[in-house]
Short mmCIF file of C-alpha atoms and ligand atoms in Angstrom, two decimals:
data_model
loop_
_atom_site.label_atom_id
_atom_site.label_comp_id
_atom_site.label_asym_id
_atom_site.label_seq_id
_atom_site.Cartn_x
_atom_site.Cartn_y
_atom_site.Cartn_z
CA UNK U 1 125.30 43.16 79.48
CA UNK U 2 124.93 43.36 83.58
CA UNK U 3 124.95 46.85 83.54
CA UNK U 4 122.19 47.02 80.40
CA UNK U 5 120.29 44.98 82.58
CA UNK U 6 120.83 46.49 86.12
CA UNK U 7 119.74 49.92 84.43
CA UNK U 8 116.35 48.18 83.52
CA UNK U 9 115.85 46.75 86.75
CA UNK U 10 116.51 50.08 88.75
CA UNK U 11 114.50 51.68 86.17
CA UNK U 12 110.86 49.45 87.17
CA UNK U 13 112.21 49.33 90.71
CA UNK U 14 112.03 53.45 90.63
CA UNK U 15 108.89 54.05 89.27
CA UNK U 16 107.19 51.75 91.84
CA UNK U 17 108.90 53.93 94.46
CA UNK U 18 107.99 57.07 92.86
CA UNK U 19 104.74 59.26 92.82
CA UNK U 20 104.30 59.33 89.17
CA UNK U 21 102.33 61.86 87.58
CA UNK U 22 103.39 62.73 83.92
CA UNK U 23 99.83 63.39 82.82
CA UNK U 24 100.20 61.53 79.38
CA UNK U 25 101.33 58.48 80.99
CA UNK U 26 99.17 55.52 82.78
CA UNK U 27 99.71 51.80 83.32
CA UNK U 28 98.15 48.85 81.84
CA UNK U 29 96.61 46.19 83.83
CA UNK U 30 98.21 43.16 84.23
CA UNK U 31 95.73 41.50 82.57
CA UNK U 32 96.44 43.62 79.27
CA UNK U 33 100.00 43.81 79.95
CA UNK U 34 99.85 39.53 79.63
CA UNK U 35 98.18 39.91 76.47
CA UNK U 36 100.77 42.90 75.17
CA UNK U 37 103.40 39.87 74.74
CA UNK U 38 102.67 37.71 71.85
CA UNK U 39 103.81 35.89 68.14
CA UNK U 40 101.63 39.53 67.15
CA UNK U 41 104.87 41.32 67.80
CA UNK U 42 106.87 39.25 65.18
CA UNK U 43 104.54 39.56 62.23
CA UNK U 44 103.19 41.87 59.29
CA UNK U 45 100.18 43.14 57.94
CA UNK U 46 100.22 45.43 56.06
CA UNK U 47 96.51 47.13 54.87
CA UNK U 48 92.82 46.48 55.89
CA UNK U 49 91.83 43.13 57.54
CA UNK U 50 90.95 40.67 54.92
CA UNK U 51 92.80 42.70 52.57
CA UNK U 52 96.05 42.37 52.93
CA UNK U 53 99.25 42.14 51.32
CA UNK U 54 100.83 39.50 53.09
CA UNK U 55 99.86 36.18 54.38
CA UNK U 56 99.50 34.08 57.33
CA UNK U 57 96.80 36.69 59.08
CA UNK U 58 93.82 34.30 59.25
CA UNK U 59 93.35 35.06 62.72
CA UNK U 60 94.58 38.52 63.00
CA UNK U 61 91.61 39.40 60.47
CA UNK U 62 88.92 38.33 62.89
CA UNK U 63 91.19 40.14 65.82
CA UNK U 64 91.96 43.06 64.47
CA UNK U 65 88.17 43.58 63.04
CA UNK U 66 86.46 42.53 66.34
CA UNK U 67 88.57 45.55 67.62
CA UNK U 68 87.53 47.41 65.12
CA UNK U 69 83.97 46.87 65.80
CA UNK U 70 84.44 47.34 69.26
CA UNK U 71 85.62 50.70 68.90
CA UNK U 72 82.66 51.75 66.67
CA UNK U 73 80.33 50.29 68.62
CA UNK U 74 81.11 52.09 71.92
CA UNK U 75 81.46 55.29 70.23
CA UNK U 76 78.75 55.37 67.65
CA UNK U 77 81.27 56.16 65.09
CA UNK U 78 81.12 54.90 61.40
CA UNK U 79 84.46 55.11 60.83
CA UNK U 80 87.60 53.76 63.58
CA UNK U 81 90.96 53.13 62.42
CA UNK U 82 93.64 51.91 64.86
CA UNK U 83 96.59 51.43 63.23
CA UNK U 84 98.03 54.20 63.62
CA UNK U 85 100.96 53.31 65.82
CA UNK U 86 101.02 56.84 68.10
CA UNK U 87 98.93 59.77 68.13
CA UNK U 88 101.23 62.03 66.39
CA UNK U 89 100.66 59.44 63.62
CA UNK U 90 97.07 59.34 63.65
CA UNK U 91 97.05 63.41 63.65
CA UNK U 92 99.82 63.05 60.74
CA UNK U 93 97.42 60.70 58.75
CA UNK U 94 93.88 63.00 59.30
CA UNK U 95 95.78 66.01 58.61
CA UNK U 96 97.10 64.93 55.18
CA UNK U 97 93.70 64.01 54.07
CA UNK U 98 91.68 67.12 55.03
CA UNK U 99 94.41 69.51 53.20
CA UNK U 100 97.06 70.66 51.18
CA UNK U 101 100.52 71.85 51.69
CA UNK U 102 100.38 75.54 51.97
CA UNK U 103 96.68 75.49 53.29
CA UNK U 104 95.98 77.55 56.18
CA UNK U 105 94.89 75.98 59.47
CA UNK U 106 93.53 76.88 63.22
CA UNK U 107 94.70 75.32 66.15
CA UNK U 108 95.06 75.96 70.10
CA UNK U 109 98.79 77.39 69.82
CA UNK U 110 101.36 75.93 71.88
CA UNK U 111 100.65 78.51 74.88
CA UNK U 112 96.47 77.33 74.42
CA UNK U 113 97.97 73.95 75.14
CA UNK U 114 98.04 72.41 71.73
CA UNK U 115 100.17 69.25 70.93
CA UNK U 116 103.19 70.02 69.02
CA UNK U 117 102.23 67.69 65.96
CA UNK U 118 99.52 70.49 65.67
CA UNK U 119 102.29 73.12 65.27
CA UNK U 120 104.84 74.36 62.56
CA UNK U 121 107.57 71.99 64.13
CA UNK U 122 105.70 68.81 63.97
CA UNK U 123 103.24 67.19 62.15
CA UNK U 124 101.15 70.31 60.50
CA UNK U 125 104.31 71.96 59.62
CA UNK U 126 106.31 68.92 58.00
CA UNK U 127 102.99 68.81 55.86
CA UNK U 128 103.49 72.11 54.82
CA UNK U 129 100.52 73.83 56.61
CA UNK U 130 100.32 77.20 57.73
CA UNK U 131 99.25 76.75 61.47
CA UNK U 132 97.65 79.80 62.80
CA UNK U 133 96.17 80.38 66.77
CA UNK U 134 92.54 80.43 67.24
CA UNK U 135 93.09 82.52 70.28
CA UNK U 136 92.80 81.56 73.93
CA UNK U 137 91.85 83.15 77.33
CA UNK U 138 94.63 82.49 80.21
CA UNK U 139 92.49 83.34 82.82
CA UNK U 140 89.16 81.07 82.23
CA UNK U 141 91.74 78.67 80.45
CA UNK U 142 89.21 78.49 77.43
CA UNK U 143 89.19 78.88 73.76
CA UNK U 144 88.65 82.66 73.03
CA UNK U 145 85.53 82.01 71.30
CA UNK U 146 85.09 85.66 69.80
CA UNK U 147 88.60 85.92 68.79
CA UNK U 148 88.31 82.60 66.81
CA UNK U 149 85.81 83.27 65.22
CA UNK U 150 87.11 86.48 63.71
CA UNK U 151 90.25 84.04 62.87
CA UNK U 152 88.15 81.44 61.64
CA UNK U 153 85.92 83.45 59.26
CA UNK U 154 88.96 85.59 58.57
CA UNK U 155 91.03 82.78 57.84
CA UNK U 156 89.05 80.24 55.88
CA UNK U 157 90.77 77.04 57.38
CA UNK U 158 90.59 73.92 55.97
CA UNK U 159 90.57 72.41 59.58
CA UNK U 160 90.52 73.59 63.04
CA UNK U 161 92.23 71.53 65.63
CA UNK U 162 91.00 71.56 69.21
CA UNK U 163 91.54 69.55 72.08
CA UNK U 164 95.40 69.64 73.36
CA UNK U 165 98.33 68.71 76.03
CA UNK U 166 97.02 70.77 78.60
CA UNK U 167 93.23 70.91 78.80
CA UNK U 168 91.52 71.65 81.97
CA UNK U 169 88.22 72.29 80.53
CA UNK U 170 85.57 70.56 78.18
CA UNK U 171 85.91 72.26 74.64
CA UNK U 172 83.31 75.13 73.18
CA UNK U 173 82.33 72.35 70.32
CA UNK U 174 78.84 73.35 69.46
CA UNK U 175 79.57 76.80 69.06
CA UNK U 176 82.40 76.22 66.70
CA UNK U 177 80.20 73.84 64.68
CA UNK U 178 78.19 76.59 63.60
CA UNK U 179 81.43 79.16 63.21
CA UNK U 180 83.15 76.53 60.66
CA UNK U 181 80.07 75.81 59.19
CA UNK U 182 80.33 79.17 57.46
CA UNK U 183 83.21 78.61 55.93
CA UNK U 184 83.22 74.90 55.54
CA UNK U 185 86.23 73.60 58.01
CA UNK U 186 86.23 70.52 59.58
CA UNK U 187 87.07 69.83 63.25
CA UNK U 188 89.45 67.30 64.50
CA UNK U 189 89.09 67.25 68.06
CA UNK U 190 92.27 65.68 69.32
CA UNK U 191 91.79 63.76 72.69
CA UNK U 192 94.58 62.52 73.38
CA UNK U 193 94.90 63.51 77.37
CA UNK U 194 90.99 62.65 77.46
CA UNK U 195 90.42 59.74 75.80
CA UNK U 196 89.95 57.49 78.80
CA UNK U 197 87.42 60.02 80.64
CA UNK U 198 85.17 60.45 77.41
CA UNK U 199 85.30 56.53 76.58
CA UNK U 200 84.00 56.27 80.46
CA UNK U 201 80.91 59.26 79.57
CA UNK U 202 82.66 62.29 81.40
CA UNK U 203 84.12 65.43 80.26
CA UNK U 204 82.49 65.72 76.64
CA UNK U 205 81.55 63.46 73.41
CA UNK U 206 83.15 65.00 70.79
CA UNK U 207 81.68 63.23 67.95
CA UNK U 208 77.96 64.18 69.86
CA UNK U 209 78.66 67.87 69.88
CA UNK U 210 79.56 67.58 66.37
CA UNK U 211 83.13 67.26 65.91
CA UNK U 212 83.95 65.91 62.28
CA UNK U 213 87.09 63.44 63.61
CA UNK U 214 88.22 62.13 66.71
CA UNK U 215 92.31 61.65 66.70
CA UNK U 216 94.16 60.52 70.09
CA UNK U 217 96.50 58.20 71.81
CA UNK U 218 95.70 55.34 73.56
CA UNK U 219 97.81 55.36 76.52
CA UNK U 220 97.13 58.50 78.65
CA UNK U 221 93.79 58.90 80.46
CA UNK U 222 92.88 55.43 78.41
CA UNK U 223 94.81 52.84 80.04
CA UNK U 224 95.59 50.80 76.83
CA UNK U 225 99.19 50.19 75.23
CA UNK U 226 101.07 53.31 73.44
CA UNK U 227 99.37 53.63 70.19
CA UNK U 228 97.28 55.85 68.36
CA UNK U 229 93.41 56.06 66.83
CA UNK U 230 90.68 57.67 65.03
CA UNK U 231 87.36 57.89 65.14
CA UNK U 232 84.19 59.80 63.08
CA UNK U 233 81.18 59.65 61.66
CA UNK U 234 82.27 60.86 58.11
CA UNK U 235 81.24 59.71 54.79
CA UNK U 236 82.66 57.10 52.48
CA UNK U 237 85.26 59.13 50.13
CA UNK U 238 86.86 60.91 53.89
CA UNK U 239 87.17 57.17 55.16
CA UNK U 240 88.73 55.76 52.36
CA UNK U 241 91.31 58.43 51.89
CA UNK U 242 91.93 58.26 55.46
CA UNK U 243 92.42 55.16 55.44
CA UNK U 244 94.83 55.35 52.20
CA UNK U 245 97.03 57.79 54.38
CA UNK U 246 97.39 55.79 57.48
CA UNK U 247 98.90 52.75 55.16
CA UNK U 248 100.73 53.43 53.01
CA UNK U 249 101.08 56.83 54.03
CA UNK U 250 102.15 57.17 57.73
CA UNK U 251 103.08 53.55 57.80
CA UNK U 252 103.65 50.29 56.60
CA UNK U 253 103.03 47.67 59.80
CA UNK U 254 100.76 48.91 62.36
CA UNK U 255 102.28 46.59 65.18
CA UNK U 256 99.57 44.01 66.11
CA UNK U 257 100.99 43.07 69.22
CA UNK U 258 98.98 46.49 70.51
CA UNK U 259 95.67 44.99 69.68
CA UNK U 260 94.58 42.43 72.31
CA UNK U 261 95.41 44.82 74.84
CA UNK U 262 93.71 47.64 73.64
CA UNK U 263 90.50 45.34 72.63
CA UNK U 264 90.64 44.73 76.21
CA UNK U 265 91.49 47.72 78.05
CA UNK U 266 88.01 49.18 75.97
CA UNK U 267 86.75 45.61 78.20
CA UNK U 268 87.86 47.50 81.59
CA UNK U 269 86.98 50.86 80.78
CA UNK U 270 83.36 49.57 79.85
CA UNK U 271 83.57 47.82 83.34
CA UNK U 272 85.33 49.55 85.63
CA UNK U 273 85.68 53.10 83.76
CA UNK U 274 82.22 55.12 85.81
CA UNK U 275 84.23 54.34 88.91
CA UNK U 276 87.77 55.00 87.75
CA UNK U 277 86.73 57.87 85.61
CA UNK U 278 85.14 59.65 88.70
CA UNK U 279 87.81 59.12 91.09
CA UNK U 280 90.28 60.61 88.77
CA UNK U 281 87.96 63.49 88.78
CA UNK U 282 87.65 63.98 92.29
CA UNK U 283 91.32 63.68 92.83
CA UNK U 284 92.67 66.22 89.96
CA UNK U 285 90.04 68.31 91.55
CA UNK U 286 91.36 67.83 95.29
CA UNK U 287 94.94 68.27 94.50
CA UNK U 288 94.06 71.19 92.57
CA UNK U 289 92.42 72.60 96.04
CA UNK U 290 95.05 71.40 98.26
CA UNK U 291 98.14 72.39 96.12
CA UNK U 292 95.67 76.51 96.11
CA UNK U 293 95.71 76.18 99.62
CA UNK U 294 99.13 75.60 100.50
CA UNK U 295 100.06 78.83 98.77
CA UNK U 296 100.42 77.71 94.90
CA UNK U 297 99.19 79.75 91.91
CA UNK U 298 96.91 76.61 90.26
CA UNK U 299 95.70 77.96 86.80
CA UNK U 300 91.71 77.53 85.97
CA UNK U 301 90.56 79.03 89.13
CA UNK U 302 87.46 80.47 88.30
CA UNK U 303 86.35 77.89 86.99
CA UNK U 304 87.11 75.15 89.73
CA UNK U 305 90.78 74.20 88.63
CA UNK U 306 89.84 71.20 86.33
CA UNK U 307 87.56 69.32 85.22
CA UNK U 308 90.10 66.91 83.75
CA UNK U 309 92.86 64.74 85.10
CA UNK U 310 95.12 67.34 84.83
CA UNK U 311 96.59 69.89 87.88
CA UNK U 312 98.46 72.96 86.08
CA UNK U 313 100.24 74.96 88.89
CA UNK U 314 102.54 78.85 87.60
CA UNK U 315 105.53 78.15 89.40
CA UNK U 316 106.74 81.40 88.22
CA UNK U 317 107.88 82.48 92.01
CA UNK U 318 109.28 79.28 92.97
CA UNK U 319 111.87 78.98 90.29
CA UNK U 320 109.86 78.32 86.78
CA UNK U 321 109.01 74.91 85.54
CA UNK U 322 112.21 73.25 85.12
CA UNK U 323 113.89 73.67 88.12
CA UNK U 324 110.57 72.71 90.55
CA UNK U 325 110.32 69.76 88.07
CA UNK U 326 113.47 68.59 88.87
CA UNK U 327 113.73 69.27 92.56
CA UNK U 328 110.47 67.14 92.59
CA UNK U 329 112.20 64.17 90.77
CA UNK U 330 115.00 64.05 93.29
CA UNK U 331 112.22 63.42 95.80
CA UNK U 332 110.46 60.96 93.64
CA UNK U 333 107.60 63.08 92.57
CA UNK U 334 107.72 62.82 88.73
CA UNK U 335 106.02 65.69 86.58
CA UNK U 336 106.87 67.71 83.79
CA UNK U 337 107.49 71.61 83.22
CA UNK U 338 105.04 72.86 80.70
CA UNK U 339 104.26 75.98 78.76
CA UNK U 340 101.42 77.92 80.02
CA UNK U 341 99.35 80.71 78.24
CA UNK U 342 101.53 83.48 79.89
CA UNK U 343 104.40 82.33 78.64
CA UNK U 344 105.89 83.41 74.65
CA UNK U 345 105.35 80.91 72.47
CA UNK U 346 109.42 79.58 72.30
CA UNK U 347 110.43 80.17 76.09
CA UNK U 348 113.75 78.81 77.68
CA UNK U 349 112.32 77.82 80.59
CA UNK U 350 108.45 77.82 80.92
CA UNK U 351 106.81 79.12 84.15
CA UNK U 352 104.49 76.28 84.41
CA UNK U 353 103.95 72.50 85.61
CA UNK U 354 101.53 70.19 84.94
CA UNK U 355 100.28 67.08 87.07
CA UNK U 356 97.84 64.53 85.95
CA UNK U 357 96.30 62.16 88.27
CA UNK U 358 95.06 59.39 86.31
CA UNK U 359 98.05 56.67 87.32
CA UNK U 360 98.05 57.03 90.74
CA UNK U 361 93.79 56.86 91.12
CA UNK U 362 94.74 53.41 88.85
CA UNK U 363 97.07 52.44 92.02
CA UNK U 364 93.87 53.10 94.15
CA UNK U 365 94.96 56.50 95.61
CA UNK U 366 91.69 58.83 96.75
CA UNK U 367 91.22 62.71 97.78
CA UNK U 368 93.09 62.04 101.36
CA UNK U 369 96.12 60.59 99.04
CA UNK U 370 95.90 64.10 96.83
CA UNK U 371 96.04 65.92 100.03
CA UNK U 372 99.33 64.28 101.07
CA UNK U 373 100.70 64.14 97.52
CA UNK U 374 100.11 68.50 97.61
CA UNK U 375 101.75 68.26 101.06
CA UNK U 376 105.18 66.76 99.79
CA UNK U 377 105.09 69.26 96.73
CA UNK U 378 104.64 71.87 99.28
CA UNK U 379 108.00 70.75 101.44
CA UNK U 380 110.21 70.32 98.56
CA UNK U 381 109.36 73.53 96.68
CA UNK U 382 108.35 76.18 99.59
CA UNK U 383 109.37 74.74 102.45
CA UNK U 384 112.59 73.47 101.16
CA UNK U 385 112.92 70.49 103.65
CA UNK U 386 115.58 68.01 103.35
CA UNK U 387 115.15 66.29 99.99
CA UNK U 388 116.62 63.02 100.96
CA UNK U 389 113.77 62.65 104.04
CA UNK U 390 111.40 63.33 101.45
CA UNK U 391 112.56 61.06 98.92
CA UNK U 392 112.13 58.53 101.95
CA UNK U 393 108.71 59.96 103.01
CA UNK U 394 107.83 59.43 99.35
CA UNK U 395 108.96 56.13 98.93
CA UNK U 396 107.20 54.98 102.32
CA UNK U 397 103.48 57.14 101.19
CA UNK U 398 104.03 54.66 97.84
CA UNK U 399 104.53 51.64 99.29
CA UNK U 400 100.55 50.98 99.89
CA UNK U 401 99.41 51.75 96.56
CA UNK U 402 101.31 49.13 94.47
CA UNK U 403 98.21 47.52 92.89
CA UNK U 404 96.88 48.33 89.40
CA UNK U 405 92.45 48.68 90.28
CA UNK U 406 89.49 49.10 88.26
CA UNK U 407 90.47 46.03 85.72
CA UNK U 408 90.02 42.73 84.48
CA UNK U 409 91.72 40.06 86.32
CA UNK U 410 94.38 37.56 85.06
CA UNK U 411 92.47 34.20 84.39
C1 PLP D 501 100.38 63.12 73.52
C2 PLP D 501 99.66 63.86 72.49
C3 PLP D 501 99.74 63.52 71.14
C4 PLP D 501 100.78 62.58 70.62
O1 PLP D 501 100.63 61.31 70.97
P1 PLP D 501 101.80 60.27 70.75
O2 PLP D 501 101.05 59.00 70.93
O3 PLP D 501 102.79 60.57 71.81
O4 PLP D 501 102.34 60.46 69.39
C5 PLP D 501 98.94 64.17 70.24
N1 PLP D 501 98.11 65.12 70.63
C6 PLP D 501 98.00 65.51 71.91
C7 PLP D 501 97.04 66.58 72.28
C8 PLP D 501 98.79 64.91 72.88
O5 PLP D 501 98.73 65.32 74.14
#
């Protein structure tokens, strides 16, 4: 029991000490994290609000409706659903209305940067889709729009899924409005990684440019608790057999201990987002510069590196993905190694890295702290300095930025 215990403890102690920047990953305020704990995590409800199939939900009706509303509201949507309890299940839930098993779809490819749910081994494939690759340019780290549309036409898909795990870029969406049009395929735009920096009026509105269905998580750019949602402006029939997959279909409970907090982490991205949303931008885009000018091969350079939260470096020369990604942790700087577009589609060990920002701007670091951050990468990985000094270096740089910004206070 001590040593169950001791493991959590080092565990929250770490992270504080680390420079954390898994680009899926944020931190909720305290404020939301307060709310996170409550008699919602013991109970069920199974269906719509007001329709359920239990009792004792008076309240959570109102709750989990004013959330509702919230959503829709901010987003001009007709149609939100947030239940789903991850985004994988709010992709698995879309996807099973819009086709059947054995219909063909479109999506980014795992090299384009699409999520694995989109993919033969997740979600698409345990539906029985055929997932096919739109096609996607490496070097401008953009959807091949001519290629896709020869795929698209070609292919007659029932759905084309954009928007993926690493995206750098706003998507091409008008353009493939008017390619699926021909053939009549919808677009789910998943936005997972950019959920937080549209909600806050950067990078692109999907449902604006004409996207069909929004899908994404709620925990990565958004600063909310893990969970999943879905958005559109679809008609009646779509919603209802959305709806119809999501519960019973994907799930029974949708865990309503999730819903305060992400009713009110919408709050602080309506308050505070503008300011938080921007400095993530100007960050991703100075470590981006930095990280280029200390000798790394950071992907997306023609077009400015990012316009995202997201850093994606080809550590091809300095011993692929994996092994940087782990030199970095024993220093404290926690990434991931990631597939990139020159790599095949199943690789051992991908050549790639990716860093997001978007937790550490939350702890109130700016472009000088980017600077330094691309500083330590450079004396682990190139310079090869003395790991344990950086570790200490790290730990020291981290120190100042312990306090969660651009949220609601505890009151
Ligand atoms: C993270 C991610 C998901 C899955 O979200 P979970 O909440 O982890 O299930 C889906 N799509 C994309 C593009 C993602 O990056």
């Amino acid at each position: 029991m001590k040593k169950f215990l001791s493991l959590l403890k080092n565990h929250n102690a770490w992270r504080q000490n680390c420079v954390n920047l898994i680009a899926s990953e944020n931190v909720m305020s305290p404020f939301c994290e307060s709310l996170y704990v409550s008699d919602l995590m013991h109970r069920y409800a199974e269906g719509l609000p007001f329709e359920r199939y239990y009792q004792g939900l008076k309240y959570v009706d109102e709750i989990e409706s004013l959330a509702e509303e919230k959503f829709k509201e901010h987003f001009g949507a007709n149609f939100v659903d947030i239940r789903p309890i991850s985004g994988t299940s709010a992709n698995m839930a879309v996807f099973s209305a819009l086709a059947e098993r054995g219909d063909p779809i479109l999506t980014l490819g795992i090299q384009g940067g699409s999520h694995v749910s989109h993919e033969k081994a997740g979600a698409a494939g345990i539906l029985g889709f055929k997932s096919f690759d739109l096609g996607f340019d490496g070097e401008s780290m953009m959807i091949d729009l001519e290629k896709s549309e020869k795929k698209i036409i070609e292919i007659k898909p029932k759905f084309i899924v954009i928007g993926g795990s690493v995206i750098l870029f706003p998507q091409p969406v008008k353009e493939l409005r008017k390619i699926c049009d021909q053939v009549g395929a919808k677009i789910i735009y998943d936005a997972a990684h950019v959920f937080g920096l549209i909600t806050a009026g950067f990078f692109q509105n999907p449902l604006e440019e004409g996207v069909d269905i929004i899908t994404s998580s709620t925990h990565k750019t958004f600063p909310g608790p893990q969970g999943g949602i879905i958005l559109g402006n679809i008609e009646k029939d779509l919603q209802r057999k959305i709806q119809g997959k999501v519960f019973p279909g994907v799930l029974s409970n949708h865990h309503l201990h999730r819903i305060p907090p992400l009713y009110f982490a919408l709050e602080e991205m309506e308050q505070f987002g503008k300011d938080y949303v921007s400095q993530i931008l100007k960050n991703s885009k100075a470590l981006a510069k930095e990280l280029n000018n200390l000798g790394f091969a950071v992907l997306g350079k023609e077009k400015g590196w990012t316009e995202s939260h997201q850093v994606v470096v080809n550590v091809e020369k300095q011993g692929r993905g994996d092994f940087v990604a782990k030199k970095l942790e024993e220093a404290n700087i926690i990434l991931n190694k990631n597939i990139i577009p020159k790599d095949s589609k199943n690789p051992e060990n991908p050549t790639g890295i990716r860093l997001g920002v978007q937790e550490m701007t939350r702890y109130g670091m700016k472009e000088e702290e980017m600077k330094k951050i691309a500083e330590l990468i450079k004396k682990v990985i190139l310079d090869k300095e003395d790991i344990e000094i950086i570790k200490d270096e790290v730990i020291e740089f981290r120190k100042k930025f312990q306090e969660i910004n651009y949220c609601l206070k505890e009151n």
